[in-house]
Amino acid sequence: MNYGKKVWIFPDGELPPVGENEIPGHESVIITNVSDKTAHVKFTLIYTDKDPVSFTAEVAAMRVRCLRSNRKEDFGPYTAIEGEQYAIMLESNVPIVAQYGRAEPRVVNFYTTPGYCE
């Protein structure tokens, strides 16, 4: 049985600033791959005021991976800039399940949201 979709879009990316009591904000994309093949996932970051950029990540078969936008080891040279608005598009060679999460310390809140999938 196939679970997931090959294309996901998260329209509300934004790395929040440090909040009250120096609590850091963060955001992440969590990808679950329940297939028997490695998922090769192309990330495309779409901005309000500059050209899109792309990079790739892998998620092994029957694994989950969390990629944080403010970690260079996850987003490479495209690590998020605090307060910059962007969208995230994922394109995978195998069906995956993806979710976006943000720790929002300005209002001491954490939320996740499903994206649009095709």
PDB file of C-alpha atoms in Angstrom:
ATOM      1  CA  MET A   1       0.000   0.000   0.000  1.00  0.00           C
ATOM      2  CA  ASN A   2       1.285   3.496  -0.855  1.00  0.00           C
ATOM      3  CA  TYR A   3       1.015   6.213   1.759  1.00  0.00           C
ATOM      4  CA  GLY A   4       1.733   9.856   1.090  1.00  0.00           C
ATOM      5  CA  LYS A   5       2.102  12.089  -1.922  1.00  0.00           C
ATOM      6  CA  LYS A   6       5.009  13.174  -4.118  1.00  0.00           C
ATOM      7  CA  VAL A   7       4.444  16.958  -4.028  1.00  0.00           C
ATOM      8  CA  TRP A   8       3.860  19.061  -0.905  1.00  0.00           C
ATOM      9  CA  ILE A   9       3.607  22.836  -0.495  1.00  0.00           C
ATOM     10  CA  PHE A  10       3.831  24.804   2.753  1.00  0.00           C
ATOM     11  CA  PRO A  11       2.973  28.440   2.012  1.00  0.00           C
ATOM     12  CA  ASP A  12       3.821  30.005   5.400  1.00  0.00           C
ATOM     13  CA  GLY A  13       7.531  29.671   6.139  1.00  0.00           C
ATOM     14  CA  GLU A  14       9.104  32.198   8.489  1.00  0.00           C
ATOM     15  CA  LEU A  15      11.853  31.724  11.076  1.00  0.00           C
ATOM     16  CA  PRO A  16      10.575  33.491  14.212  1.00  0.00           C
ATOM     17  CA  PRO A  17      12.881  35.643  16.365  1.00  0.00           C
ATOM     18  CA  VAL A  18      13.994  34.921  19.909  1.00  0.00           C
ATOM     19  CA  GLY A  19      11.038  35.432  22.223  1.00  0.00           C
ATOM     20  CA  GLU A  20      10.441  36.219  25.865  1.00  0.00           C
ATOM     21  CA  ASN A  21      13.048  34.900  28.307  1.00  0.00           C
ATOM     22  CA  GLU A  22      15.435  34.308  25.372  1.00  0.00           C
ATOM     23  CA  ILE A  23      13.397  31.344  24.131  1.00  0.00           C
ATOM     24  CA  PRO A  24      14.581  30.647  20.570  1.00  0.00           C
ATOM     25  CA  GLY A  25      12.076  30.211  17.791  1.00  0.00           C
ATOM     26  CA  HIS A  26      12.503  27.517  15.184  1.00  0.00           C
ATOM     27  CA  GLU A  27      10.724  25.875  12.305  1.00  0.00           C
ATOM     28  CA  SER A  28      11.114  22.500  10.689  1.00  0.00           C
ATOM     29  CA  VAL A  29       9.852  20.227   7.964  1.00  0.00           C
ATOM     30  CA  ILE A  30       9.227  16.659   9.089  1.00  0.00           C
ATOM     31  CA  ILE A  31       9.214  13.989   6.386  1.00  0.00           C
ATOM     32  CA  THR A  32       8.086  10.386   6.846  1.00  0.00           C
ATOM     33  CA  ASN A  33       8.998   7.813   4.215  1.00  0.00           C
ATOM     34  CA  VAL A  34       7.134   4.512   4.595  1.00  0.00           C
ATOM     35  CA  SER A  35       8.200   3.137   1.212  1.00  0.00           C
ATOM     36  CA  ASP A  36      10.894   0.523   0.646  1.00  0.00           C
ATOM     37  CA  LYS A  37      13.080   3.018  -1.301  1.00  0.00           C
ATOM     38  CA  THR A  38      15.065   6.062  -0.243  1.00  0.00           C
ATOM     39  CA  ALA A  39      13.159   9.292  -0.849  1.00  0.00           C
ATOM     40  CA  HIS A  40      15.134  11.887  -2.790  1.00  0.00           C
ATOM     41  CA  VAL A  41      13.380  15.130  -1.913  1.00  0.00           C
ATOM     42  CA  LYS A  42      13.897  18.387  -3.786  1.00  0.00           C
ATOM     43  CA  PHE A  43      13.198  21.460  -1.652  1.00  0.00           C
ATOM     44  CA  THR A  44      12.339  24.663  -3.496  1.00  0.00           C
ATOM     45  CA  LEU A  45      12.151  27.813  -1.394  1.00  0.00           C
ATOM     46  CA  ILE A  46       9.920  30.487  -2.921  1.00  0.00           C
ATOM     47  CA  TYR A  47      10.397  34.044  -1.631  1.00  0.00           C
ATOM     48  CA  THR A  48       8.400  37.269  -1.736  1.00  0.00           C
ATOM     49  CA  ASP A  49      11.235  39.356  -3.164  1.00  0.00           C
ATOM     50  CA  LYS A  50      13.914  37.136  -4.719  1.00  0.00           C
ATOM     51  CA  ASP A  51      14.281  34.181  -7.062  1.00  0.00           C
ATOM     52  CA  PRO A  52      13.516  30.644  -5.817  1.00  0.00           C
ATOM     53  CA  VAL A  53      16.368  28.363  -4.734  1.00  0.00           C
ATOM     54  CA  SER A  54      16.531  24.565  -4.540  1.00  0.00           C
ATOM     55  CA  PHE A  55      18.434  21.862  -2.691  1.00  0.00           C
ATOM     56  CA  THR A  56      17.934  18.156  -2.044  1.00  0.00           C
ATOM     57  CA  ALA A  57      17.675  15.917   0.996  1.00  0.00           C
ATOM     58  CA  GLU A  58      17.269  12.175   1.458  1.00  0.00           C
ATOM     59  CA  VAL A  59      15.022  10.211   3.785  1.00  0.00           C
ATOM     60  CA  ALA A  60      15.837   6.516   4.036  1.00  0.00           C
ATOM     61  CA  ALA A  61      13.178   3.852   3.553  1.00  0.00           C
ATOM     62  CA  MET A  62      10.892   3.382   6.574  1.00  0.00           C
ATOM     63  CA  ARG A  63      12.378   6.422   8.345  1.00  0.00           C
ATOM     64  CA  VAL A  64      11.405   9.890   9.507  1.00  0.00           C
ATOM     65  CA  ARG A  65      13.619  12.966   9.197  1.00  0.00           C
ATOM     66  CA  CYS A  66      13.261  16.429  10.709  1.00  0.00           C
ATOM     67  CA  LEU A  67      14.990  19.258   8.827  1.00  0.00           C
ATOM     68  CA  ARG A  68      15.256  22.571  10.665  1.00  0.00           C
ATOM     69  CA  SER A  69      15.394  25.696   8.544  1.00  0.00           C
ATOM     70  CA  ASN A  70      17.946  27.421  10.786  1.00  0.00           C
ATOM     71  CA  ARG A  71      20.494  24.577  10.698  1.00  0.00           C
ATOM     72  CA  LYS A  72      23.137  24.712   7.998  1.00  0.00           C
ATOM     73  CA  GLU A  73      23.467  20.898   8.075  1.00  0.00           C
ATOM     74  CA  ASP A  74      19.782  20.707   7.031  1.00  0.00           C
ATOM     75  CA  PHE A  75      19.203  23.715   4.728  1.00  0.00           C
ATOM     76  CA  GLY A  76      22.814  24.345   3.637  1.00  0.00           C
ATOM     77  CA  PRO A  77      23.481  27.833   2.288  1.00  0.00           C
ATOM     78  CA  TYR A  78      19.730  28.495   2.293  1.00  0.00           C
ATOM     79  CA  THR A  79      19.257  28.564   6.062  1.00  0.00           C
ATOM     80  CA  ALA A  80      16.343  30.783   6.969  1.00  0.00           C
ATOM     81  CA  ILE A  81      16.787  34.423   7.858  1.00  0.00           C
ATOM     82  CA  GLU A  82      14.798  35.543  10.878  1.00  0.00           C
ATOM     83  CA  GLY A  83      11.514  37.142   9.826  1.00  0.00           C
ATOM     84  CA  GLU A  84      11.891  36.396   6.096  1.00  0.00           C
ATOM     85  CA  GLN A  85       8.654  35.181   4.510  1.00  0.00           C
ATOM     86  CA  TYR A  86       8.867  32.233   2.103  1.00  0.00           C
ATOM     87  CA  ALA A  87       7.076  29.076   0.969  1.00  0.00           C
ATOM     88  CA  ILE A  88       8.448  25.535   0.779  1.00  0.00           C
ATOM     89  CA  MET A  89       7.730  23.109  -2.042  1.00  0.00           C
ATOM     90  CA  LEU A  90       8.804  19.463  -1.723  1.00  0.00           C
ATOM     91  CA  GLU A  91       9.037  17.104  -4.701  1.00  0.00           C
ATOM     92  CA  SER A  92       9.885  13.462  -4.016  1.00  0.00           C
ATOM     93  CA  ASN A  93      10.605  10.419  -6.175  1.00  0.00           C
ATOM     94  CA  VAL A  94       8.439   8.256  -3.863  1.00  0.00           C
ATOM     95  CA  PRO A  95       5.299   9.131  -1.892  1.00  0.00           C
ATOM     96  CA  ILE A  96       6.071  10.782   1.457  1.00  0.00           C
ATOM     97  CA  VAL A  97       4.087  12.363   4.274  1.00  0.00           C
ATOM     98  CA  ALA A  98       5.278  15.856   5.202  1.00  0.00           C
ATOM     99  CA  GLN A  99       4.432  18.342   7.912  1.00  0.00           C
ATOM    100  CA  TYR A 100       5.603  21.853   8.786  1.00  0.00           C
ATOM    101  CA  GLY A 101       6.097  22.930  12.396  1.00  0.00           C
ATOM    102  CA  ARG A 102       7.020  26.226  14.018  1.00  0.00           C
ATOM    103  CA  ALA A 103       7.955  27.042  17.607  1.00  0.00           C
ATOM    104  CA  GLU A 104       6.634  30.586  17.891  1.00  0.00           C
ATOM    105  CA  PRO A 105       8.046  32.189  21.069  1.00  0.00           C
ATOM    106  CA  ARG A 106       6.548  35.644  20.398  1.00  0.00           C
ATOM    107  CA  VAL A 107       3.263  34.229  21.652  1.00  0.00           C
ATOM    108  CA  VAL A 108       4.702  31.126  23.358  1.00  0.00           C
ATOM    109  CA  ASN A 109       3.112  28.736  20.949  1.00  0.00           C
ATOM    110  CA  PHE A 110       4.031  25.740  18.826  1.00  0.00           C
ATOM    111  CA  TYR A 111       1.982  24.658  15.908  1.00  0.00           C
ATOM    112  CA  THR A 112       2.137  22.281  13.011  1.00  0.00           C
ATOM    113  CA  THR A 113       0.232  22.333   9.810  1.00  0.00           C
ATOM    114  CA  PRO A 114      -0.345  19.898   6.996  1.00  0.00           C
ATOM    115  CA  GLY A 115       0.625  21.230   3.605  1.00  0.00           C
ATOM    116  CA  TYR A 116      -1.118  21.032   0.290  1.00  0.00           C
ATOM    117  CA  CYS A 117      -0.241  17.777  -1.452  1.00  0.00           C
ATOM    118  CA  GLU A 118      -0.680  16.506  -4.976  1.00  0.00           C
TER     119      GLU A 118
END
